């Protein structure tokens, strides 16, 4: 088992110029650099971009639906990395409502879990094929209110790693905590991100251009 070494890859303009940030969270076996390549499809020149790198290219060793103790201490360490990064951005004068979280697969699960444990008004959550973490979802750990945060959550049906039932459960929980949901379930879609999903994400990223 492992904890994560802190390594953050950044791109785009500095926060002092943009006043808004996107945190990109990669999937299992991928890298900060690979998830950041999505910027080429999202028209994010006006954002500061950050992508943490998981040690061993994996945020936690087993399925997101394994008993939680099997994924410790890596899972708690991954959540701590995100908390430190978000705190650093906010401490530079950027409000949480101008911070967006984007994750794919394992990174989408981590995005959903972190944001729901720390629910507040974010700029948006872009959850590509993921859901809340745990053999069963433990709602007692979720605190706060999303206060109208727009959330995109997408998946394939079936998906080899993420059951649609967990995606639907995740939607219900985060909606009850005040999020505004856009969801898409694509029949027989491979474990990937479709161009249509990028367009839906762009709609959220660019809905508050005046900020």
Short mmCIF file of C-alpha atoms in Angstrom, two decimals:
data_model
loop_
_atom_site.label_atom_id
_atom_site.label_comp_id
_atom_site.label_asym_id
_atom_site.label_seq_id
_atom_site.Cartn_x
_atom_site.Cartn_y
_atom_site.Cartn_z
CA UNK A 1 0.00 0.00 0.00
CA UNK A 2 1.15 3.52 -0.57
CA UNK A 3 0.54 7.18 0.02
CA UNK A 4 0.95 9.70 -2.78
CA UNK A 5 3.91 11.91 -3.43
CA UNK A 6 2.66 15.39 -4.23
CA UNK A 7 3.24 16.34 -7.86
CA UNK A 8 1.00 18.86 -9.60
CA UNK A 9 1.31 19.57 -13.31
CA UNK A 10 0.02 22.97 -14.34
CA UNK A 11 -0.82 24.59 -17.68
CA UNK A 12 -2.40 27.73 -19.01
CA UNK A 13 -2.18 31.23 -17.59
CA UNK A 14 -1.41 31.95 -13.92
CA UNK A 15 -4.28 32.28 -11.47
CA UNK A 16 -3.59 35.96 -10.91
CA UNK A 17 -4.57 36.53 -14.56
CA UNK A 18 -7.51 34.14 -14.90
CA UNK A 19 -9.22 34.05 -11.50
CA UNK A 20 -10.58 30.59 -12.28
CA UNK A 21 -9.19 27.08 -12.31
CA UNK A 22 -9.86 23.56 -13.53
CA UNK A 23 -8.48 20.56 -11.64
CA UNK A 24 -8.05 17.55 -13.96
CA UNK A 25 -7.96 14.13 -12.25
CA UNK A 26 -6.64 11.24 -14.33
CA UNK A 27 -7.78 7.63 -14.36
CA UNK A 28 -6.02 4.40 -13.45
CA UNK A 29 -2.89 3.81 -15.49
CA UNK A 30 -2.96 7.32 -16.93
CA UNK A 31 -1.07 10.49 -16.07
CA UNK A 32 -1.53 14.16 -15.27
CA UNK A 33 -0.20 15.01 -18.71
CA UNK A 34 -2.65 12.69 -20.48
CA UNK A 35 -5.74 14.07 -18.73
CA UNK A 36 -4.52 17.62 -19.36
CA UNK A 37 -4.60 16.88 -23.09
CA UNK A 38 -8.40 17.26 -22.85
CA UNK A 39 -7.77 21.00 -22.73
CA UNK A 40 -7.34 20.89 -26.50
CA UNK A 41 -11.05 20.01 -26.82
CA UNK A 42 -12.50 22.27 -24.11
CA UNK A 43 -11.48 25.81 -25.15
CA UNK A 44 -9.98 26.67 -21.78
CA UNK A 45 -7.51 29.43 -22.62
CA UNK A 46 -9.17 31.63 -19.97
CA UNK A 47 -8.55 29.10 -17.16
CA UNK A 48 -5.58 28.06 -15.06
CA UNK A 49 -5.18 24.30 -15.28
CA UNK A 50 -3.90 21.87 -12.65
CA UNK A 51 -3.52 18.10 -12.69
CA UNK A 52 -2.22 16.07 -9.74
CA UNK A 53 -0.25 12.93 -10.53
CA UNK A 54 -1.03 9.69 -8.69
CA UNK A 55 1.88 7.65 -7.40
CA UNK A 56 2.12 4.44 -9.47
CA UNK A 57 -0.43 6.03 -11.85
CA UNK A 58 -3.31 4.86 -9.67
CA UNK A 59 -5.20 6.74 -6.97
CA UNK A 60 -6.09 3.55 -5.11
CA UNK A 61 -5.28 -0.11 -5.83
CA UNK A 62 -8.65 -1.86 -6.13
CA UNK A 63 -12.07 -1.19 -7.61
CA UNK A 64 -13.87 1.90 -6.35
CA UNK A 65 -16.56 -0.51 -5.14
CA UNK A 66 -14.19 -2.69 -3.11
CA UNK A 67 -14.40 -2.54 0.69
CA UNK A 68 -12.87 0.83 1.55
CA UNK A 69 -10.19 -0.59 3.85
CA UNK A 70 -8.69 -2.40 0.87
CA UNK A 71 -8.01 0.95 -0.82
CA UNK A 72 -6.40 2.57 2.21
CA UNK A 73 -4.21 4.47 2.87
CA UNK A 74 -4.00 5.40 -0.82
CA UNK A 75 -7.59 6.68 -1.01
CA UNK A 76 -7.28 9.02 1.96
CA UNK A 77 -3.95 10.24 0.62
CA UNK A 78 -5.51 10.97 -2.78
CA UNK A 79 -8.35 12.93 -1.17
CA UNK A 80 -5.79 14.88 0.85
CA UNK A 81 -3.89 15.80 -2.34
CA UNK A 82 -7.09 17.27 -3.78
CA UNK A 83 -7.87 19.14 -0.56
CA UNK A 84 -4.40 20.68 -0.48
CA UNK A 85 -4.64 21.71 -4.13
CA UNK A 86 -8.09 23.26 -3.71
CA UNK A 87 -6.98 25.09 -0.57
CA UNK A 88 -3.92 26.43 -2.39
CA UNK A 89 -6.08 27.77 -5.23
CA UNK A 90 -8.60 29.39 -2.87
CA UNK A 91 -5.79 30.91 -0.82
CA UNK A 92 -4.65 32.69 -4.00
CA UNK A 93 -7.93 34.58 -4.08
CA UNK A 94 -10.06 32.29 -6.25
CA UNK A 95 -13.47 31.45 -4.79
CA UNK A 96 -14.66 27.84 -4.94
CA UNK A 97 -17.40 28.87 -7.36
CA UNK A 98 -14.66 29.57 -9.89
CA UNK A 99 -13.01 26.17 -9.43
CA UNK A 100 -14.05 23.24 -11.64
CA UNK A 101 -13.21 19.58 -11.04
CA UNK A 102 -12.92 17.18 -13.98
CA UNK A 103 -12.19 13.46 -13.76
CA UNK A 104 -12.37 10.35 -15.91
CA UNK A 105 -12.93 6.79 -14.65
CA UNK A 106 -10.96 6.35 -11.41
CA UNK A 107 -10.42 10.12 -11.49
CA UNK A 108 -14.18 10.63 -11.91
CA UNK A 109 -14.83 8.49 -8.82
CA UNK A 110 -12.30 10.54 -6.87
CA UNK A 111 -13.87 13.77 -8.15
CA UNK A 112 -17.35 12.69 -7.04
CA UNK A 113 -16.17 11.46 -3.64
CA UNK A 114 -14.02 14.49 -2.83
CA UNK A 115 -16.60 17.06 -3.93
CA UNK A 116 -19.46 15.37 -2.08
CA UNK A 117 -17.43 15.16 1.14
CA UNK A 118 -16.82 18.91 0.75
CA UNK A 119 -20.01 20.07 -0.93
CA UNK A 120 -20.05 23.80 -1.68
CA UNK A 121 -20.67 26.00 -4.68
CA UNK A 122 -18.10 24.93 -7.26
CA UNK A 123 -17.92 26.24 -10.78
CA UNK A 124 -18.87 22.77 -11.94
CA UNK A 125 -18.12 19.08 -11.65
CA UNK A 126 -17.39 17.07 -14.80
CA UNK A 127 -17.64 13.39 -13.87
CA UNK A 128 -16.89 11.18 -16.88
CA UNK A 129 -17.72 7.54 -16.01
CA UNK A 130 -17.52 7.40 -12.23
CA UNK A 131 -19.47 7.35 -9.00
CA UNK A 132 -19.18 7.65 -5.25
CA UNK A 133 -16.65 5.33 -3.65
CA UNK A 134 -17.22 2.32 -1.39
CA UNK A 135 -18.68 -1.16 -1.32
CA UNK A 136 -21.78 0.64 -0.09
CA UNK A 137 -22.09 4.42 -0.24
CA UNK A 138 -21.61 5.88 3.24
CA UNK A 139 -23.75 9.02 3.19
CA UNK A 140 -22.75 9.98 6.74
CA UNK A 141 -19.43 11.31 5.48
CA UNK A 142 -20.97 13.78 3.03
CA UNK A 143 -21.29 17.33 4.29
CA UNK A 144 -22.24 20.74 2.93
CA UNK A 145 -24.48 21.98 0.12
CA UNK A 146 -23.65 22.22 -3.58
CA UNK A 147 -25.83 25.34 -3.77
CA UNK A 148 -26.67 24.99 -7.44
CA UNK A 149 -23.30 23.68 -8.69
CA UNK A 150 -23.76 22.35 -12.25
CA UNK A 151 -22.71 18.70 -12.48
CA UNK A 152 -22.20 16.65 -15.63
CA UNK A 153 -22.13 12.89 -15.04
CA UNK A 154 -21.87 10.44 -17.92
CA UNK A 155 -21.25 6.74 -18.46
CA UNK A 156 -21.74 3.84 -20.82
CA UNK A 157 -24.25 1.04 -20.35
CA UNK A 158 -22.79 -1.37 -19.64
CA UNK A 159 -19.40 -0.07 -18.54
CA UNK A 160 -16.72 -2.64 -17.61
CA UNK A 161 -15.70 -0.76 -14.45
CA UNK A 162 -18.61 1.42 -13.32
CA UNK A 163 -22.11 -0.04 -12.85
CA UNK A 164 -24.93 2.21 -14.01
CA UNK A 165 -26.65 1.52 -10.68
CA UNK A 166 -23.83 3.29 -8.81
CA UNK A 167 -23.93 6.22 -11.23
CA UNK A 168 -27.68 6.57 -10.63
CA UNK A 169 -27.16 6.35 -6.86
CA UNK A 170 -24.48 9.04 -7.10
CA UNK A 171 -26.78 11.31 -9.11
CA UNK A 172 -29.50 10.97 -6.48
CA UNK A 173 -27.18 11.81 -3.58
CA UNK A 174 -25.50 14.82 -5.13
CA UNK A 175 -28.81 16.15 -6.44
CA UNK A 176 -30.24 15.94 -2.92
CA UNK A 177 -27.26 18.04 -1.81
CA UNK A 178 -28.23 20.85 -4.14
CA UNK A 179 -26.41 20.10 -7.39
CA UNK A 180 -27.94 20.78 -10.81
CA UNK A 181 -27.47 17.57 -12.78
CA UNK A 182 -26.90 16.93 -16.46
CA UNK A 183 -26.60 13.17 -16.98
CA UNK A 184 -26.11 11.01 -20.05
CA UNK A 185 -25.98 7.22 -20.23
CA UNK A 186 -24.76 5.99 -23.61
CA UNK A 187 -25.80 2.47 -24.70
CA UNK A 188 -22.80 0.26 -25.57
CA UNK A 189 -20.34 3.11 -25.31
CA UNK A 190 -16.71 2.00 -24.81
CA UNK A 191 -14.80 3.10 -21.69
CA UNK A 192 -13.85 6.48 -23.14
CA UNK A 193 -15.05 10.08 -23.50
CA UNK A 194 -17.15 10.90 -26.55
CA UNK A 195 -17.05 14.22 -28.46
CA UNK A 196 -20.63 14.87 -27.31
CA UNK A 197 -19.46 14.63 -23.69
CA UNK A 198 -16.80 17.25 -24.40
CA UNK A 199 -19.49 19.55 -25.79
CA UNK A 200 -21.62 19.10 -22.66
CA UNK A 201 -18.58 19.89 -20.53
CA UNK A 202 -17.84 23.02 -22.53
CA UNK A 203 -21.39 24.24 -21.93
CA UNK A 204 -20.75 24.12 -18.17
CA UNK A 205 -17.25 25.59 -18.36
CA UNK A 206 -18.41 28.53 -20.43
CA UNK A 207 -21.77 29.24 -18.80
CA UNK A 208 -20.29 31.89 -16.50
CA UNK A 209 -18.00 33.76 -18.84
CA UNK A 210 -18.75 37.05 -17.18
CA UNK A 211 -17.09 35.94 -13.93
#
